[in-house]
């Protein structure tokens, strides 16, 4: 058995200019949870007690649903009326852009579908609700895209725009009915 050759000196061991002066040998500021960058690595370990790591701007509202920022306070409404039974529903934020869009679209669609089947709903409450949500939707649209959600939460799915939801078109029925009533009134006058 011949002895294996002695290891030759690795020519790169001494000549590697990066061996001694790697810039990454310094503490990497991104290695610590850095809330201002919203990195997912910062979502698990709070930077300090009482302050969630995903909080980018202390003192400003969190999304009630997913914890993301920025979020804006808002109240989203829906209304349903069946003959003499009326149901008023509201959801209060704050919501981020994704969750706010989701809630506004869902509750507006519900109102368009169910909001017309009692007289007061038809004349007062549903128009008010739709105008209210329209104003809220402008507020939501003005929000910047949300940062990361809090651990374990996901932003609500925005879903399709209201006018691409078939349920919204139930609103056409009362419009046709009102038009028919008005036409009858005029033609029989
Ligand atoms: Zn949210």
Short mmCIF file of N, CA, C and O and ligand atoms in Angstrom, two decimals, residues 63 65-66 68 96 99 155, ligand 1:
data_model
loop_
_atom_site.label_atom_id
_atom_site.label_comp_id
_atom_site.label_asym_id
_atom_site.label_seq_id
_atom_site.Cartn_x
_atom_site.Cartn_y
_atom_site.Cartn_z
N UNK A 63 -54.94 47.05 11.18
CA UNK A 63 -56.12 46.42 10.61
C UNK A 63 -56.74 45.50 11.66
O UNK A 63 -56.05 44.67 12.24
N UNK A 65 -58.67 43.12 11.18
CA UNK A 65 -58.78 41.74 10.70
C UNK A 65 -57.43 41.04 10.65
O UNK A 65 -57.31 39.90 11.07
N UNK A 66 -56.43 41.70 10.09
CA UNK A 66 -55.17 41.00 9.84
C UNK A 66 -53.98 41.65 10.55
O UNK A 66 -52.88 41.10 10.51
N UNK A 68 -52.35 44.31 9.75
CA UNK A 68 -51.43 45.04 8.89
C UNK A 68 -51.62 46.55 9.04
O UNK A 68 -52.62 47.03 9.55
N UNK A 96 -57.17 47.54 6.83
CA UNK A 96 -56.17 47.85 5.81
C UNK A 96 -56.86 47.87 4.45
O UNK A 96 -58.06 47.61 4.33
N UNK A 99 -58.38 44.25 3.45
CA UNK A 99 -59.54 43.84 4.25
C UNK A 99 -60.68 44.83 4.06
O UNK A 99 -61.85 44.43 3.99
N UNK A 155 -54.60 38.69 5.25
CA UNK A 155 -55.60 39.69 4.85
C UNK A 155 -56.79 39.01 4.17
O UNK A 155 -56.65 37.95 3.55
ZN1 LIG B 1 -56.19 43.72 6.91
#
